[in-house]
GROMACS .gro file of C-alpha atoms in nm:
model
  385
    1MET     CA    1  19.442  11.274  25.943
    2GLU     CA    2  19.522  10.986  26.177
    3TYR     CA    3  19.261  10.781  25.996
    4GLN     CA    4  19.417  10.862  25.658
    5MET     CA    5  19.762  10.759  25.776
    6ARG     CA    6  19.625  10.431  25.915
    7LEU     CA    7  19.444  10.371  25.591
    8ILE     CA    8  19.726  10.449  25.352
    9ALA     CA    9  19.984  10.266  25.563
   10GLY     CA   10  19.817   9.943  25.455
   11ILE     CA   11  19.781  10.025  25.089
   12LEU     CA   12  20.061   9.794  24.975
   13SER     CA   13  19.894   9.482  25.119
   14GLY     CA   14  19.760   9.239  24.866
   15VAL     CA   15  19.496   9.174  24.610
   16LEU     CA   16  19.147   9.028  24.634
   17LEU     CA   17  19.029   9.115  24.283
   18ALA     CA   18  19.073   8.874  23.995
   19GLY     CA   19  19.024   8.891  23.620
   20LEU     CA   20  19.221   9.213  23.572
   21LEU     CA   21  19.444   9.096  23.288
   22ALA     CA   22  19.409   9.288  22.964
   23PRO     CA   23  19.478   9.090  22.645
   24ALA     CA   24  19.855   9.089  22.605
   25PRO     CA   25  19.976   9.182  22.256
   26VAL     CA   26  20.261   8.980  22.114
   27PHE     CA   27  20.595   9.159  22.100
   28ALA     CA   28  20.885   9.012  21.905
   29LYS     CA   29  21.252   9.025  21.984
   30SER     CA   30  21.449   9.313  21.837
   31VAL     CA   31  21.645   9.198  21.535
   32ALA     CA   32  21.960   9.390  21.630
   33ALA     CA   33  22.067   9.712  21.788
   34PRO     CA   34  22.099  10.002  21.540
   35ALA     CA   35  22.440  10.085  21.405
   36GLY     CA   36  22.646  10.279  21.657
   37GLN     CA   37  22.424  10.169  21.948
   38ALA     CA   38  22.570   9.823  22.011
   39ASP     CA   39  22.832   9.956  22.254
   40LYS     CA   40  22.597  10.197  22.431
   41GLN     CA   41  22.370  10.142  22.729
   42ARG     CA   42  22.121  10.359  22.909
   43TYR     CA   43  22.255  10.547  23.212
   44ILE     CA   44  22.112  10.784  23.471
   45VAL     CA   45  22.321  11.098  23.514
   46VAL     CA   46  22.270  11.263  23.855
   47LEU     CA   47  22.364  11.631  23.875
   48GLU     CA   48  22.517  11.799  24.180
   49ASP     CA   49  22.244  12.045  24.273
   50PRO     CA   50  21.961  11.912  24.493
   51PRO     CA   51  21.625  11.847  24.327
   52LEU     CA   52  21.327  12.072  24.393
   53ALA     CA   53  21.188  11.856  24.675
   54ALA     CA   54  21.520  11.860  24.863
   55TYR     CA   55  21.632  12.220  24.818
   56ASP     CA   56  21.670  12.381  25.161
   57GLY     CA   57  21.795  12.727  25.066
   58ARG     CA   58  22.164  12.635  25.071
   59VAL     CA   59  22.416  12.850  24.885
   60LEU     CA   60  22.489  12.717  24.536
   61LYS     CA   61  22.781  12.817  24.317
   62THR     CA   62  22.659  12.960  23.989
   63PRO     CA   63  22.925  13.067  23.740
   64GLU     CA   64  22.649  13.057  23.474
   65ARG     CA   65  22.496  13.367  23.634
   66ASP     CA   66  22.825  13.558  23.650
   67THR     CA   67  22.834  13.544  24.028
   68ASP     CA   68  23.010  13.329  24.285
   69SER     CA   69  22.697  13.195  24.448
   70ILE     CA   70  22.321  13.221  24.476
   71ARG     CA   71  22.074  13.149  24.753
   72LEU     CA   72  21.712  13.093  24.654
   73PRO     CA   73  21.418  13.045  24.895
   74ALA     CA   74  21.389  12.693  25.033
   75THR     CA   75  21.130  12.477  24.856
   76ALA     CA   76  21.117  12.155  25.062
   77ASN     CA   77  20.806  12.114  25.278
   78PHE     CA   78  20.995  12.069  25.603
   79PHE     CA   79  21.136  12.420  25.551
   80THR     CA   80  20.828  12.592  25.411
   81GLY     CA   81  20.573  12.436  25.647
   82ALA     CA   82  20.337  12.351  25.359
   83ASP     CA   83  20.150  12.020  25.348
   84LYS     CA   84  20.246  11.958  24.985
   85LEU     CA   85  20.520  12.077  24.755
   86ASP     CA   86  20.368  12.306  24.491
   87VAL     CA   87  20.587  12.281  24.181
   88ASN     CA   88  20.407  12.582  24.033
   89SER     CA   89  20.468  12.826  24.320
   90PRO     CA   90  20.692  13.129  24.245
   91ARG     CA   91  20.982  12.994  24.454
   92SER     CA   92  20.953  12.651  24.291
   93ARG     CA   93  20.949  12.799  23.941
   94GLU     CA   94  21.252  13.010  24.023
   95TYR     CA   95  21.447  12.709  24.146
   96LEU     CA   96  21.337  12.491  23.853
   97GLN     CA   97  21.459  12.762  23.615
   98PHE     CA   98  21.791  12.756  23.798
   99LEU     CA   99  21.812  12.376  23.759
  100ASP     CA  100  21.733  12.405  23.387
  101GLU     CA  101  22.013  12.660  23.341
  102ARG     CA  102  22.258  12.427  23.515
  103PHE     CA  103  22.134  12.132  23.309
  104ASP     CA  104  22.185  12.323  22.984
  105SER     CA  105  22.535  12.416  23.099
  106VAL     CA  106  22.630  12.055  23.178
  107ARG     CA  107  22.480  11.927  22.854
  108GLY     CA  108  22.669  12.192  22.656
  109ALA     CA  109  22.996  12.100  22.826
  110ALA     CA  110  22.925  11.732  22.761
  111THR     CA  111  22.878  11.803  22.391
  112LEU     CA  112  23.226  11.956  22.376
  113GLU     CA  113  23.379  11.680  22.588
  114LEU     CA  114  23.219  11.384  22.406
  115GLY     CA  115  23.208  11.530  22.055
  116ARG     CA  116  22.835  11.466  22.018
  117GLN     CA  117  22.509  11.596  22.160
  118LEU     CA  118  22.346  11.372  22.419
  119THR     CA  119  21.989  11.260  22.359
  120THR     CA  120  21.779  11.297  22.673
  121VAL     CA  121  21.552  10.995  22.728
  122HIS     CA  122  21.414  11.129  23.059
  123ARG     CA  123  21.471  11.457  23.248
  124TYR     CA  124  21.423  11.473  23.626
  125ARG     CA  125  21.394  11.784  23.844
  126ASN     CA  126  21.153  11.723  24.133
  127ALA     CA  127  21.257  11.400  24.309
  128VAL     CA  128  21.608  11.376  24.164
  129ASN     CA  129  21.807  11.621  23.955
  130GLY     CA  130  21.942  11.459  23.642
  131PHE     CA  131  21.860  11.285  23.319
  132ALA     CA  132  21.875  10.948  23.142
  133THR     CA  133  22.073  10.901  22.823
  134GLU     CA  134  22.264  10.643  22.615
  135LEU     CA  135  22.641  10.624  22.677
  136ASP     CA  136  22.937  10.398  22.607
  137ALA     CA  137  23.196  10.308  22.871
  138ALA     CA  138  23.442  10.585  22.775
  139GLU     CA  139  23.165  10.847  22.785
  140VAL     CA  140  23.058  10.728  23.130
  141ARG     CA  141  23.411  10.780  23.262
  142ALA     CA  142  23.431  11.125  23.102
  143LEU     CA  143  23.094  11.239  23.241
  144ARG     CA  144  23.178  11.123  23.593
  145ASN     CA  145  23.473  11.360  23.594
  146MET     CA  146  23.284  11.661  23.462
  147PRO     CA  147  23.196  11.959  23.686
  148GLY     CA  148  22.829  11.959  23.784
  149VAL     CA  149  22.793  11.581  23.762
  150LYS     CA  150  22.748  11.393  24.089
  151ASP     CA  151  22.726  11.037  23.956
  152VAL     CA  152  22.652  10.825  23.650
  153MET     CA  153  22.462  10.499  23.711
  154LEU     CA  154  22.361  10.214  23.485
  155ASP     CA  155  21.985  10.202  23.426
  156GLU     CA  156  21.915   9.896  23.638
  157ILE     CA  157  21.618   9.675  23.552
  158GLN     CA  158  21.400   9.611  23.855
  159HIS     CA  159  21.121   9.357  23.892
  160LEU     CA  160  20.760   9.340  24.001
  161GLU     CA  161  20.695   9.196  24.348
  162THR     CA  162  20.405   9.011  24.510
  163ASP     CA  163  20.124   9.119  24.741
  164SER     CA  164  19.875   8.990  25.002
  165GLY     CA  165  19.519   9.051  25.121
  166PRO     CA  166  19.355   9.368  25.262
  167ASN     CA  167  19.174   9.163  25.527
  168TRP     CA  168  19.513   9.077  25.676
  169ILE     CA  169  19.557   9.443  25.773
  170GLY     CA  170  19.202   9.497  25.891
  171ALA     CA  171  19.091   9.713  25.597
  172ASP     CA  172  18.738   9.571  25.627
  173GLU     CA  173  18.719   9.704  25.983
  174ILE     CA  174  18.810  10.051  25.856
  175HIS     CA  175  18.543  10.029  25.584
  176THR     CA  176  18.273   9.953  25.839
  177GLY     CA  177  18.394  10.209  26.093
  178ASN     CA  178  18.468   9.938  26.354
  179ALA     CA  179  18.833  10.047  26.371
  180GLY     CA  180  18.737  10.374  26.537
  181PHE     CA  181  18.780  10.596  26.231
  182THR     CA  182  18.519  10.764  26.012
  183PRO     CA  183  18.453  10.515  25.729
  184THR     CA  184  18.536  10.737  25.431
  185SER     CA  185  18.697  10.445  25.246
  186GLY     CA  186  18.968  10.674  25.111
  187GLU     CA  187  18.747  10.952  24.978
  188GLY     CA  188  18.959  11.259  24.905
  189ILE     CA  189  19.283  11.059  24.865
  190VAL     CA  190  19.472  11.042  24.533
  191VAL     CA  191  19.691  10.734  24.497
  192GLY     CA  192  19.971  10.712  24.240
  193ILE     CA  193  20.035  10.354  24.125
  194ILE     CA  194  20.387  10.310  23.985
  195ASP     CA  195  20.372   9.972  23.816
  196SER     CA  196  20.291   9.801  23.485
  197GLY     CA  197  19.994  10.021  23.393
  198VAL     CA  198  19.619   9.979  23.432
  199ASN     CA  199  19.336   9.797  23.255
  200TRP     CA  200  19.094  10.090  23.232
  201ASP     CA  201  18.817   9.867  23.088
  202HIS     CA  202  18.782   9.679  23.417
  203PRO     CA  203  18.485   9.764  23.645
  204SER     CA  204  18.722   9.794  23.940
  205PHE     CA  205  18.815  10.134  23.795
  206PHE     CA  206  18.473  10.250  23.669
  207ASP     CA  207  18.288  10.553  23.797
  208LEU     CA  208  17.916  10.577  23.867
  209GLY     CA  209  17.717  10.624  23.548
  210GLU     CA  210  17.943  10.412  23.324
  211GLY     CA  211  17.690  10.132  23.295
  212VAL     CA  212  17.821   9.956  23.604
  213PRO     CA  213  17.596   9.662  23.709
  214PRO     CA  214  17.461   9.666  24.067
  215GLY     CA  215  17.730   9.573  24.316
  216GLN     CA  216  18.011   9.650  24.072
  217GLY     CA  217  18.104   9.995  24.204
  218ASP     CA  218  17.842  10.254  24.286
  219TRP     CA  219  18.043  10.543  24.433
  220ASP     CA  220  18.018  10.873  24.248
  221HIS     CA  221  18.381  10.982  24.244
  222VAL     CA  222  18.497  11.341  24.208
  223ASN     CA  223  18.810  11.431  24.012
  224PRO     CA  224  19.007  11.657  24.254
  225TYR     CA  225  19.210  11.806  23.968
  226GLY     CA  226  18.909  11.917  23.767
  227THR     CA  227  19.084  11.779  23.459
  228GLU     CA  228  19.231  11.443  23.354
  229LEU     CA  229  19.607  11.399  23.355
  230GLY     CA  230  19.871  11.263  23.121
  231LEU     CA  231  19.755  11.043  22.835
  232CYS     CA  232  19.385  11.074  22.920
  233SER     CA  233  19.346  11.315  22.628
  234ASP     CA  234  19.426  11.024  22.391
  235VAL     CA  235  19.099  10.883  22.253
  236THR     CA  236  19.223  10.526  22.314
  237VAL     CA  237  19.289  10.588  22.684
  238LYS     CA  238  18.974  10.566  22.898
  239CYS     CA  239  18.988  10.783  23.208
  240ASN     CA  240  18.708  10.897  23.435
  241ASP     CA  241  18.650  11.062  23.772
  242LYS     CA  242  18.804  10.761  23.949
  243LEU     CA  243  19.097  10.687  23.715
  244VAL     CA  244  19.200  11.051  23.676
  245GLY     CA  245  19.546  11.010  23.519
  246VAL     CA  246  19.749  10.770  23.303
  247TYR     CA  247  20.117  10.797  23.208
  248ASP     CA  248  20.356  10.564  23.023
  249TYR     CA  249  20.730  10.616  23.071
  250VAL     CA  250  20.859  10.293  22.915
  251VAL     CA  251  21.108  10.378  22.640
  252ASP     CA  252  21.268  10.104  22.429
  253ASP     CA  253  21.636  10.052  22.509
  254THR     CA  254  21.805   9.981  22.178
  255SER     CA  255  22.103   9.817  22.349
  256THR     CA  256  21.885   9.519  22.453
  257THR     CA  257  21.756   9.234  22.236
  258GLU     CA  258  21.394   9.265  22.352
  259ILE     CA  259  21.151   9.542  22.267
  260GLU     CA  260  21.047   9.736  22.576
  261GLU     CA  261  20.703   9.830  22.450
  262ASN     CA  262  20.506  10.149  22.520
  263THR     CA  263  20.131  10.078  22.542
  264ASN     CA  264  19.998  10.426  22.628
  265GLY     CA  265  19.963  10.310  22.986
  266LEU     CA  266  19.759   9.994  22.924
  267ASP     CA  267  19.856   9.706  23.153
  268ASN     CA  268  19.969   9.403  22.951
  269THR     CA  269  20.102   9.199  23.244
  270GLY     CA  270  19.813   9.227  23.492
  271HIS     CA  271  20.035   9.324  23.786
  272GLY     CA  272  19.961   9.697  23.783
  273SER     CA  273  19.584   9.640  23.762
  274HIS     CA  274  19.617   9.376  24.035
  275VAL     CA  275  19.790   9.624  24.266
  276ALA     CA  276  19.570   9.922  24.175
  277SER     CA  277  19.257   9.722  24.253
  278THR     CA  278  19.404   9.619  24.587
  279VAL     CA  279  19.469   9.981  24.670
  280ALA     CA  280  19.148  10.141  24.546
  281GLY     CA  281  18.937   9.892  24.353
  282ASN     CA  282  18.561   9.947  24.357
  283PRO     CA  283  18.345   9.726  24.584
  284ARG     CA  284  18.230   9.435  24.367
  285THR     CA  285  18.041   9.109  24.384
  286VAL     CA  286  18.226   8.827  24.208
  287THR     CA  287  18.197   8.450  24.176
  288ALA     CA  288  18.489   8.238  24.295
  289SER     CA  289  18.472   7.858  24.303
  290GLY     CA  290  18.096   7.880  24.269
  291ALA     CA  291  18.050   8.117  24.565
  292LEU     CA  292  17.948   8.483  24.559
  293LEU     CA  293  18.203   8.711  24.726
  294ASN     CA  294  18.193   9.081  24.814
  295ILE     CA  295  18.535   9.231  24.757
  296ALA     CA  296  18.692   9.579  24.753
  297GLY     CA  297  19.024   9.758  24.758
  298VAL     CA  298  19.173   9.905  25.075
  299ALA     CA  299  19.052  10.256  24.981
  300PRO     CA  300  18.773  10.200  24.726
  301ASN     CA  301  18.659  10.564  24.719
  302ALA     CA  302  19.007  10.698  24.641
  303ASN     CA  303  19.116  10.835  24.302
  304ILE     CA  304  19.390  10.667  24.099
  305VAL     CA  305  19.673  10.800  23.882
  306SER     CA  306  19.860  10.521  23.699
  307TYR     CA  307  20.228  10.553  23.603
  308ARG     CA  308  20.348  10.272  23.376
  309VAL     CA  309  20.719  10.190  23.416
  310CYS     CA  310  20.729   9.812  23.357
  311TYR     CA  311  20.727   9.622  23.028
  312LEU     CA  312  20.646   9.269  22.914
  313GLY     CA  313  20.907   9.226  22.643
  314ASP     CA  314  20.873   8.886  22.473
  315PRO     CA  315  20.569   8.709  22.627
  316ASP     CA  316  20.736   8.372  22.559
  317ASP     CA  317  21.039   8.467  22.770
  318PRO     CA  318  20.956   8.533  23.139
  319ASP     CA  319  21.310   8.648  23.210
  320ASP     CA  320  21.320   8.953  22.983
  321ASP     CA  321  21.043   9.161  23.142
  322GLY     CA  322  21.120   9.425  23.400
  323CYS     CA  323  21.094   9.787  23.512
  324GLN     CA  324  21.339  10.054  23.399
  325SER     CA  325  21.491  10.256  23.683
  326SER     CA  326  21.504  10.555  23.449
  327ALA     CA  327  21.128  10.527  23.398
  328ILE     CA  328  21.066  10.481  23.771
  329LEU     CA  329  21.250  10.804  23.852
  330GLN     CA  330  21.043  10.987  23.589
  331ALA     CA  331  20.723  10.853  23.745
  332ILE     CA  332  20.822  10.967  24.095
  333ASP     CA  333  20.917  11.304  23.952
  334GLN     CA  334  20.574  11.338  23.788
  335ALA     CA  335  20.388  11.213  24.096
  336ILE     CA  336  20.539  11.503  24.292
  337ALA     CA  337  20.422  11.744  24.021
  338ASP     CA  338  20.075  11.586  24.035
  339GLN     CA  339  20.068  11.628  24.416
  340VAL     CA  340  19.933  11.278  24.480
  341ASP     CA  341  19.872  11.186  24.844
  342VAL     CA  342  20.017  10.834  24.828
  343ILE     CA  343  20.255  10.644  24.602
  344ASN     CA  344  20.215  10.266  24.590
  345TYR     CA  345  20.527  10.083  24.471
  346SER     CA  346  20.547   9.703  24.449
  347ILE     CA  347  20.875   9.683  24.257
  348GLY     CA  348  21.219   9.586  24.382
  349SER     CA  349  21.581   9.509  24.303
  350GLY     CA  350  21.878   9.344  24.464
  351PRO     CA  351  22.060   9.479  24.771
  352GLY     CA  352  22.243   9.810  24.745
  353ASN     CA  353  22.327  10.135  24.918
  354PRO     CA  354  22.000  10.328  24.972
  355TRP     CA  355  22.197  10.653  25.011
  356HIS     CA  356  22.356  10.615  24.667
  357ALA     CA  357  22.288  10.928  24.459
  358GLY     CA  358  21.983  10.875  24.246
  359SER     CA  359  21.873  10.554  24.419
  360THR     CA  360  21.501  10.481  24.426
  361ALA     CA  361  21.512  10.486  24.807
  362LEU     CA  362  21.668  10.833  24.823
  363THR     CA  363  21.428  10.958  24.557
  364TYR     CA  364  21.135  10.837  24.765
  365LEU     CA  365  21.279  11.021  25.064
  366ASN     CA  366  21.251  11.337  24.855
  367ALA     CA  367  20.893  11.243  24.765
  368ARG     CA  368  20.823  11.221  25.138
  369ALA     CA  369  20.971  11.569  25.177
  370ALA     CA  370  20.723  11.681  24.911
  371GLY     CA  371  20.437  11.563  25.135
  372ILE     CA  372  20.368  11.223  24.977
  373PHE     CA  373  20.323  10.902  25.177
  374VAL     CA  374  20.515  10.616  25.009
  375ALA     CA  375  20.398  10.256  25.049
  376THR     CA  376  20.677  10.040  24.910
  377SER     CA  377  20.746   9.668  24.916
  378ALA     CA  378  21.044   9.537  25.109
  379GLY     CA  379  21.379   9.464  24.949
  380ASN     CA  380  21.393   9.754  24.704
  381ALA     CA  381  21.730   9.926  24.699
  382GLY     CA  382  21.724  10.126  24.379
  383PRO     CA  383  21.976  10.156  24.097
  384ASN     CA  384  22.346  10.116  24.162
  385ALA     CA  385  22.646  10.179  23.944
   0.00000   0.00000   0.00000
């Protein structure tokens, strides 16, 4: 276990693999926001009850159940003693049902208050309790004053950050066993990459038997889930026993002039593949400046689940790409459900209060309570109102 913590603590460090860019499709600017949407923006509504990963058995008021209060069994790992939060356990299912009842109650009250039914863009239950939706300024004020609502925050756009080399952290010494740990190279670890997606056609993410040339990845990976996750069932998405899951949570925001494209998880910026290969790219032999180099990710035998939350927008405008906070929260929520061992996050925003309800930082604290190690770049504060 000590070896695993030493290994995963360095996962964020940089990239040695090149050539990971998938061909980037051209996306045009949106012509105009649809009628009735021009004055609306996407917001994250945080509800009062704690999410599944943070519920500690506290008494909760529940008028929906015709009683003054209810106390359910604690679900958080530091109260149950479990290594990982199991979202499918009986106590988890009971609490999730409770959260769904409360959500339906708040949404019903909001329909009466606002005079329209809210469309849910994302729904969160595990890492944060809430949802993302489109609101105008008056609706934001009304929701903030409604019972059951803790806060309403603008869906902040965050940005991809840089990285550095595995050799700087001594990953090569861990691979060889010279660091004093058994050189498993991450075998048995599932890493969730929350980023701009993954180029599944690259040999850095191949499994043995996929026609990989010698030196381009020869480890026979095992899928710990026994089945592929997310969009892997789509015939256009290529998963295997190494890349065991692909998700895409980018949803176009009609209040913006650019199109935030959904690509079924394919990386069209190169950043997500860059980071994923740093974390768990296969050992490969490449040519750089005429020299042959042996390169590998920090944990080349680990499995990867990719969560796409960042978009390219207009490729001719470098200032309109970004990562939706609402999509990031959905990815963290799903990573808890998938019971990954590590989350790698190389995305950040400006300064803000990390204890703000629904912030990325607080959400990651809940992921830690669920038994997940989080490797995050510096300077990320999460969404603020």
